PDB file of N, CA and C in Angstrom:
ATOM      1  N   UNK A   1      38.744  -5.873 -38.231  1.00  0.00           N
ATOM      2  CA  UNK A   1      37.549  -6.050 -37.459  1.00  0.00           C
ATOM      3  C   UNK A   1      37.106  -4.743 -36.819  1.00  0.00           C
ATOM      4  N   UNK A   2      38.207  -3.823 -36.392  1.00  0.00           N
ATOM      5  CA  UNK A   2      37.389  -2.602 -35.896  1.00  0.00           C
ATOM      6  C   UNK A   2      37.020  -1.734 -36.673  1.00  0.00           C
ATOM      7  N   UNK A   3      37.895  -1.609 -38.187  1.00  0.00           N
ATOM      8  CA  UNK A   3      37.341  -1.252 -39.049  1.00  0.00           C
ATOM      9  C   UNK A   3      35.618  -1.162 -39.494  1.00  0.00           C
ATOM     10  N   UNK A   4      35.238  -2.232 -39.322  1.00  0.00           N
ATOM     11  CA  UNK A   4      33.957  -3.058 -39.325  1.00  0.00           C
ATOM     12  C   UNK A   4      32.695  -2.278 -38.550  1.00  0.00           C
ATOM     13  N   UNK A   5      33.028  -2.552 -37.138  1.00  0.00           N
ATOM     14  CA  UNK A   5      32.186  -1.732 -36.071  1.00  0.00           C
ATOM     15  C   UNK A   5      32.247  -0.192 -36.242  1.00  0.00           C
ATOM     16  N   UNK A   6      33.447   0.144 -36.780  1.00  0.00           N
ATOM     17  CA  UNK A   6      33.029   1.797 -37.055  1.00  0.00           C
ATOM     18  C   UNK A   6      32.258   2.163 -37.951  1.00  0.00           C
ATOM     19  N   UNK A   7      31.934   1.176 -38.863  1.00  0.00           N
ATOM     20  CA  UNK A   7      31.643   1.667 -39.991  1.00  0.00           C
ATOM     21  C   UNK A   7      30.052   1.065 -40.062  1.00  0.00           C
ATOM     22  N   UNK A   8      29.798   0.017 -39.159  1.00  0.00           N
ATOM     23  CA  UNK A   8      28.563  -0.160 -38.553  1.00  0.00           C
ATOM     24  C   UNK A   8      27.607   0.834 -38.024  1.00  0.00           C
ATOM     25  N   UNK A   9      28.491   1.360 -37.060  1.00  0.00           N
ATOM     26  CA  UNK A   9      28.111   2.896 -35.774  1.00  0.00           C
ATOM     27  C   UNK A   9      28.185   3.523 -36.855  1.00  0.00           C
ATOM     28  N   UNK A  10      28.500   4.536 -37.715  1.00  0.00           N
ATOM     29  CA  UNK A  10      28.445   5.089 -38.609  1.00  0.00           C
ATOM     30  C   UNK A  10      27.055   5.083 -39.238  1.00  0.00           C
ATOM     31  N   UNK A  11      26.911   4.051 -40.073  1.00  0.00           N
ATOM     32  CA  UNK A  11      25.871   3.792 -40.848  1.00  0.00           C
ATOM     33  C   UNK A  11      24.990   3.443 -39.516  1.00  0.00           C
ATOM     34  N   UNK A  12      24.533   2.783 -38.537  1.00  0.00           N
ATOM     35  CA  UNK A  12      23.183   3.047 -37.752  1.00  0.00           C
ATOM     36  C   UNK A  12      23.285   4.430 -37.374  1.00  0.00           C
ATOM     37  N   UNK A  13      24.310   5.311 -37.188  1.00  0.00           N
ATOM     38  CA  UNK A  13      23.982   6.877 -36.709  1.00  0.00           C
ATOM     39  C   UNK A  13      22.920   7.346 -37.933  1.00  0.00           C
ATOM     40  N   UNK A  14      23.749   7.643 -38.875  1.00  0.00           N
ATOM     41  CA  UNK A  14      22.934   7.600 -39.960  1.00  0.00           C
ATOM     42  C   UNK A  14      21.497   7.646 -40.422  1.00  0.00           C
ATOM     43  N   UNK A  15      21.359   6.391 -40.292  1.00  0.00           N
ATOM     44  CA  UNK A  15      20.065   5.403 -40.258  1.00  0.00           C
ATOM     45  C   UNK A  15      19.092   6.036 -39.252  1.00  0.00           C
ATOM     46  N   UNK A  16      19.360   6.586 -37.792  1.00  0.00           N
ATOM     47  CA  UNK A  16      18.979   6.922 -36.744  1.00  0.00           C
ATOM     48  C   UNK A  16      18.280   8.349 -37.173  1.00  0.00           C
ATOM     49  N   UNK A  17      19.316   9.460 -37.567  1.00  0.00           N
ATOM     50  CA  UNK A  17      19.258  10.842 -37.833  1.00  0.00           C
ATOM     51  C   UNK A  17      18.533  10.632 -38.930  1.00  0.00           C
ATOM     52  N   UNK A  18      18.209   9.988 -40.095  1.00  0.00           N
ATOM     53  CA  UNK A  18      17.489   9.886 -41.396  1.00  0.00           C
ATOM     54  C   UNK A  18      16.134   9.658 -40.676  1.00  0.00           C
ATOM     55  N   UNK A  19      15.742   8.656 -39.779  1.00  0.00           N
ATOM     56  CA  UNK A  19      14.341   8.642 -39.220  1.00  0.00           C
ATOM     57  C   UNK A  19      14.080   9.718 -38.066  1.00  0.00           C
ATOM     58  N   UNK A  20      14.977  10.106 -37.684  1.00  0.00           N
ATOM     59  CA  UNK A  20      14.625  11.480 -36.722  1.00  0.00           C
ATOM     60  C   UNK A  20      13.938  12.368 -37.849  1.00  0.00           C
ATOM     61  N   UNK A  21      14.848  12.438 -39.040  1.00  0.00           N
ATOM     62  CA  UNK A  21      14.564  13.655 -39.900  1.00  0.00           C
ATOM     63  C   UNK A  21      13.195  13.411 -40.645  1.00  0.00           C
ATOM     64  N   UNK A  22      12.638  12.395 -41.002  1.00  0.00           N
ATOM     65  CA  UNK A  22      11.697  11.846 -41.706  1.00  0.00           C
ATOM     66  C   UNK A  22      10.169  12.196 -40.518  1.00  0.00           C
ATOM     67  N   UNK A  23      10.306  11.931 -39.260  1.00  0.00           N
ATOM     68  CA  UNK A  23       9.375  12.038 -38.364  1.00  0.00           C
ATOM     69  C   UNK A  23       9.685  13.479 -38.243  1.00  0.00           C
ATOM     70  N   UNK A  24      10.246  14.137 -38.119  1.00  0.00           N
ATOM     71  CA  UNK A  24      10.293  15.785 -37.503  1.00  0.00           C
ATOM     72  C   UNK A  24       9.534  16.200 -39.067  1.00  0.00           C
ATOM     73  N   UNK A  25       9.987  15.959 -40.218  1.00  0.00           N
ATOM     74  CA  UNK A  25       8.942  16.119 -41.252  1.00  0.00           C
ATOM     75  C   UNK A  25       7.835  16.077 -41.720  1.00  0.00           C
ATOM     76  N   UNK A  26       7.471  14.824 -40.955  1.00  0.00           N
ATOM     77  CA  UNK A  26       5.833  14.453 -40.803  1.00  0.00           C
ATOM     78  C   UNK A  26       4.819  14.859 -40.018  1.00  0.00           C
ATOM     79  N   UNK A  27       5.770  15.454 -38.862  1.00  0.00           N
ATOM     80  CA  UNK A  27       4.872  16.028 -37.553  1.00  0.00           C
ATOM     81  C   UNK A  27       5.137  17.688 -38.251  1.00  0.00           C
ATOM     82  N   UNK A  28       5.821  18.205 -38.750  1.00  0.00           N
ATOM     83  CA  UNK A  28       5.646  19.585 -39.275  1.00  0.00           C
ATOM     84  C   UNK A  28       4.316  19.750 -40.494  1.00  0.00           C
ATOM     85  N   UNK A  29       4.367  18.485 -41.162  1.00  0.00           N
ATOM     86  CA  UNK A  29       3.374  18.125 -42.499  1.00  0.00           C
ATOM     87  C   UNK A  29       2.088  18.179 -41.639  1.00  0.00           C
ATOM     88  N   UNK A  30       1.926  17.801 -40.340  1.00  0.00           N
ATOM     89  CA  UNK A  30       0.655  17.124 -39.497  1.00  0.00           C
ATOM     90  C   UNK A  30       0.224  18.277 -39.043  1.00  0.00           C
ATOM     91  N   UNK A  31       1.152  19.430 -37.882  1.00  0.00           N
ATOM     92  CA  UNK A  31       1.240  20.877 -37.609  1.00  0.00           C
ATOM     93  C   UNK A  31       0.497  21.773 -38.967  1.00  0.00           C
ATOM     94  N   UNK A  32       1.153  22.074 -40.245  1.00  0.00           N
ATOM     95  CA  UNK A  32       0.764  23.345 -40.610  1.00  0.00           C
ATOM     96  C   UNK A  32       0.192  22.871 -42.120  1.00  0.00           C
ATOM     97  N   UNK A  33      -0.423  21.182 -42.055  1.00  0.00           N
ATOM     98  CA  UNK A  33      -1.365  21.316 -43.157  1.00  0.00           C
ATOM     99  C   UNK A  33      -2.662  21.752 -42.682  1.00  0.00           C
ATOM    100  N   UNK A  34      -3.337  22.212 -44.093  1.00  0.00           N
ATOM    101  CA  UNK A  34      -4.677  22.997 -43.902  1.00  0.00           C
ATOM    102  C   UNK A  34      -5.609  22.014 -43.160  1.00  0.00           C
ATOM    103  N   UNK A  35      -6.692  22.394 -42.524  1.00  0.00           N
ATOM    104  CA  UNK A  35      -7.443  21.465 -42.118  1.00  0.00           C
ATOM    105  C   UNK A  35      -8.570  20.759 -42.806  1.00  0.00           C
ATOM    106  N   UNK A  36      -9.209  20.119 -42.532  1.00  0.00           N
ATOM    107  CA  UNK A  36     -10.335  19.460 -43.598  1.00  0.00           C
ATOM    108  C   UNK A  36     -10.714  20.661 -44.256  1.00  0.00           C
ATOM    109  N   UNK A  37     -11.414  19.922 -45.492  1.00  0.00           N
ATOM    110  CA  UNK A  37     -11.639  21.133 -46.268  1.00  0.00           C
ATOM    111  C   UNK A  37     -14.105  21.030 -46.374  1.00  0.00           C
ATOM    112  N   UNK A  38     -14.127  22.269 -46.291  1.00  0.00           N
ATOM    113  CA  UNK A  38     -15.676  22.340 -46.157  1.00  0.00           C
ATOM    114  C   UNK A  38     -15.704  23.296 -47.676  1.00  0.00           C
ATOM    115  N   UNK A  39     -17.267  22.657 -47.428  1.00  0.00           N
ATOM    116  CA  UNK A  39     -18.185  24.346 -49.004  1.00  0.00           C
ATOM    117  C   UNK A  39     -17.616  25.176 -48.639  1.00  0.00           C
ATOM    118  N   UNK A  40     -17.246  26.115 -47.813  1.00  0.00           N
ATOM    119  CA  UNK A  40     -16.680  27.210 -48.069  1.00  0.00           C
ATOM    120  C   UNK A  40     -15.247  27.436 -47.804  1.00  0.00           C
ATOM    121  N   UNK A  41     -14.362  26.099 -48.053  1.00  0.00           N
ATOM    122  CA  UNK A  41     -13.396  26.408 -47.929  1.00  0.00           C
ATOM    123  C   UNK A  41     -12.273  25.334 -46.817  1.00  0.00           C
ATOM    124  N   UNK A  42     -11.510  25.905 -46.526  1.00  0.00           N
ATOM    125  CA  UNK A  42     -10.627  25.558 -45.347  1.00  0.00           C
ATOM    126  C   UNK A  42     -11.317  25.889 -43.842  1.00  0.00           C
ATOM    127  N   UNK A  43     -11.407  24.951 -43.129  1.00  0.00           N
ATOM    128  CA  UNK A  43     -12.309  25.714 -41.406  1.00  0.00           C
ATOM    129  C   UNK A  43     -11.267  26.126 -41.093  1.00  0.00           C
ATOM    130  N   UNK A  44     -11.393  27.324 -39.871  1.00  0.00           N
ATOM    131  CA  UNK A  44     -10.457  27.670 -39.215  1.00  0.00           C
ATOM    132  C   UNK A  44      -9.985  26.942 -38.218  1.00  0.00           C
ATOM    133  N   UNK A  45      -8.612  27.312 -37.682  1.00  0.00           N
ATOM    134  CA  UNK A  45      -8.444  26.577 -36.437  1.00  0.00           C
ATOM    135  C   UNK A  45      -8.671  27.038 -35.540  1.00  0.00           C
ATOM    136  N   UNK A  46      -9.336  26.568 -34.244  1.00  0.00           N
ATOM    137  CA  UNK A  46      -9.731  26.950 -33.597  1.00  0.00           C
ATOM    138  C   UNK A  46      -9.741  26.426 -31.897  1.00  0.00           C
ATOM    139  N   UNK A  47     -10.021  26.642 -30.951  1.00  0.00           N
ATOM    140  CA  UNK A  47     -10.157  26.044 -29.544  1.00  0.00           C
ATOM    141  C   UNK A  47     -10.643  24.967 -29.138  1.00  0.00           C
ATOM    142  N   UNK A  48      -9.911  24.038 -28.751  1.00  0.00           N
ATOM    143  CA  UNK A  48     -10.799  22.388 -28.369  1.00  0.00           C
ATOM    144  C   UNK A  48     -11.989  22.333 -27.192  1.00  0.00           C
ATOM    145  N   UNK A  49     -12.851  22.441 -27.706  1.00  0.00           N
ATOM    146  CA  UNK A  49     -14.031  22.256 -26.125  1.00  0.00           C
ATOM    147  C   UNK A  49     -13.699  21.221 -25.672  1.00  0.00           C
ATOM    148  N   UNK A  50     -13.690  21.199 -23.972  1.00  0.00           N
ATOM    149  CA  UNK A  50     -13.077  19.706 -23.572  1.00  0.00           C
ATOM    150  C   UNK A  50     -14.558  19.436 -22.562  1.00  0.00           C
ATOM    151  N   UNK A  51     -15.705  19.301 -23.600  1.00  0.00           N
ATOM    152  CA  UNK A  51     -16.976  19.027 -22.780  1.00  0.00           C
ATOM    153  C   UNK A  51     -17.666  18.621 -23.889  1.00  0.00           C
ATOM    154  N   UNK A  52     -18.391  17.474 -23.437  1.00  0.00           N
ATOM    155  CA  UNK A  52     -19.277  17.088 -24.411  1.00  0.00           C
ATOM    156  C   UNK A  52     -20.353  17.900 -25.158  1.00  0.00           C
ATOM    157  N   UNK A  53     -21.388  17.838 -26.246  1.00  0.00           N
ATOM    158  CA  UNK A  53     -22.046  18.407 -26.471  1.00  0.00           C
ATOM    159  C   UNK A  53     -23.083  18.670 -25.762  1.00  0.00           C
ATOM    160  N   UNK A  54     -23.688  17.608 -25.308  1.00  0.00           N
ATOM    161  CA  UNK A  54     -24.910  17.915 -24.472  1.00  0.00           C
ATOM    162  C   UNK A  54     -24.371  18.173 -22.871  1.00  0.00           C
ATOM    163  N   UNK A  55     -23.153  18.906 -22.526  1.00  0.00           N
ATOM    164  CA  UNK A  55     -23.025  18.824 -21.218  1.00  0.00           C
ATOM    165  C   UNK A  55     -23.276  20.437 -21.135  1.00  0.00           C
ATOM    166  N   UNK A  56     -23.881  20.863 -19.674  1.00  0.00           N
ATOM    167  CA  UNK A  56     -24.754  22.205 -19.824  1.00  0.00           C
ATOM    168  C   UNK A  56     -23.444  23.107 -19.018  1.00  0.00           C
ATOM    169  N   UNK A  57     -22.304  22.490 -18.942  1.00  0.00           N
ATOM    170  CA  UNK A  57     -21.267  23.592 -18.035  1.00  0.00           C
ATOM    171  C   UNK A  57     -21.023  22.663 -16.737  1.00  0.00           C
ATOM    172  N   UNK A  58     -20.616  23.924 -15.727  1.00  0.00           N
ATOM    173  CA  UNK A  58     -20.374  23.256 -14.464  1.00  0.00           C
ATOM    174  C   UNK A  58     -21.558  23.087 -14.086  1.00  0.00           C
ATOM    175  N   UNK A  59     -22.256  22.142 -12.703  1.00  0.00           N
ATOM    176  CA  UNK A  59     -23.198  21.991 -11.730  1.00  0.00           C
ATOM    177  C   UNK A  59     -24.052  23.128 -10.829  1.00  0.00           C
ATOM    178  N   UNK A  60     -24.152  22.950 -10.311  1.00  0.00           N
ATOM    179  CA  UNK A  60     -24.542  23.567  -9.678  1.00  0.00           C
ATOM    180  C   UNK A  60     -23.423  23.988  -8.395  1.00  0.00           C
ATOM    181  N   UNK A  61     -23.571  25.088  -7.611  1.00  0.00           N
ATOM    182  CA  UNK A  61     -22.475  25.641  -7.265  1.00  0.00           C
ATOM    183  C   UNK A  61     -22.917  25.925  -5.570  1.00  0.00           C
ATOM    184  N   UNK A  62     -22.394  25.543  -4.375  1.00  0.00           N
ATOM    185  CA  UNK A  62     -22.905  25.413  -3.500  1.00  0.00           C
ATOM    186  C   UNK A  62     -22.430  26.735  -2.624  1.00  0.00           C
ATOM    187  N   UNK A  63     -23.564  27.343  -2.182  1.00  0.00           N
ATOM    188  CA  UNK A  63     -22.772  28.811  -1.391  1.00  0.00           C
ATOM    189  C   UNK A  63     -22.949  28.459   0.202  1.00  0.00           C
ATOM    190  N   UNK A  64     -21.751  29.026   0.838  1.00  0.00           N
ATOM    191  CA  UNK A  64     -21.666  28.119   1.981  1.00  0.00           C
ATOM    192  C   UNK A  64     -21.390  29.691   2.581  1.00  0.00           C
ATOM    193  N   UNK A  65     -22.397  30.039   3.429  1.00  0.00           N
ATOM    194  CA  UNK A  65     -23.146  31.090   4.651  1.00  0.00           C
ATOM    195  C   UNK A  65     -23.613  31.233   5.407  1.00  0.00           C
TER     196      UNK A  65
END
């Protein structure tokens, strides 16, 4: 019977490290594949704007004198 449980723990370690290894593969595949592809090619990568399109920047800016 303890035979059994070792060899259980064993095979789920296993099992465990095989899907660690499978996801660390997929997120490297996700990382350094090319990006969509356009007419001229591959786009570059580049900087995320974290503002909508039609947003004009910051507000207006209040000077206090």
């Amino acid at each position: 019977m303890a035979g059994e449980a070792g060899s259980g723990a064993l095979r789920e370690l296993i099992l465990v490290v095989a899907v660690a290894l499978a996801g660390l593969l997929l997120a490297m595949v996700a990382a350094f594949a090319p990006w969509h592809a356009t007419p001229a090619g591959n786009a570059p990568a580049g900087l995320v704007e974290l503002h909508s399109p039609g947003d004009p920047g910051p507000g207006p800016v209040a000077h206090v004198g």
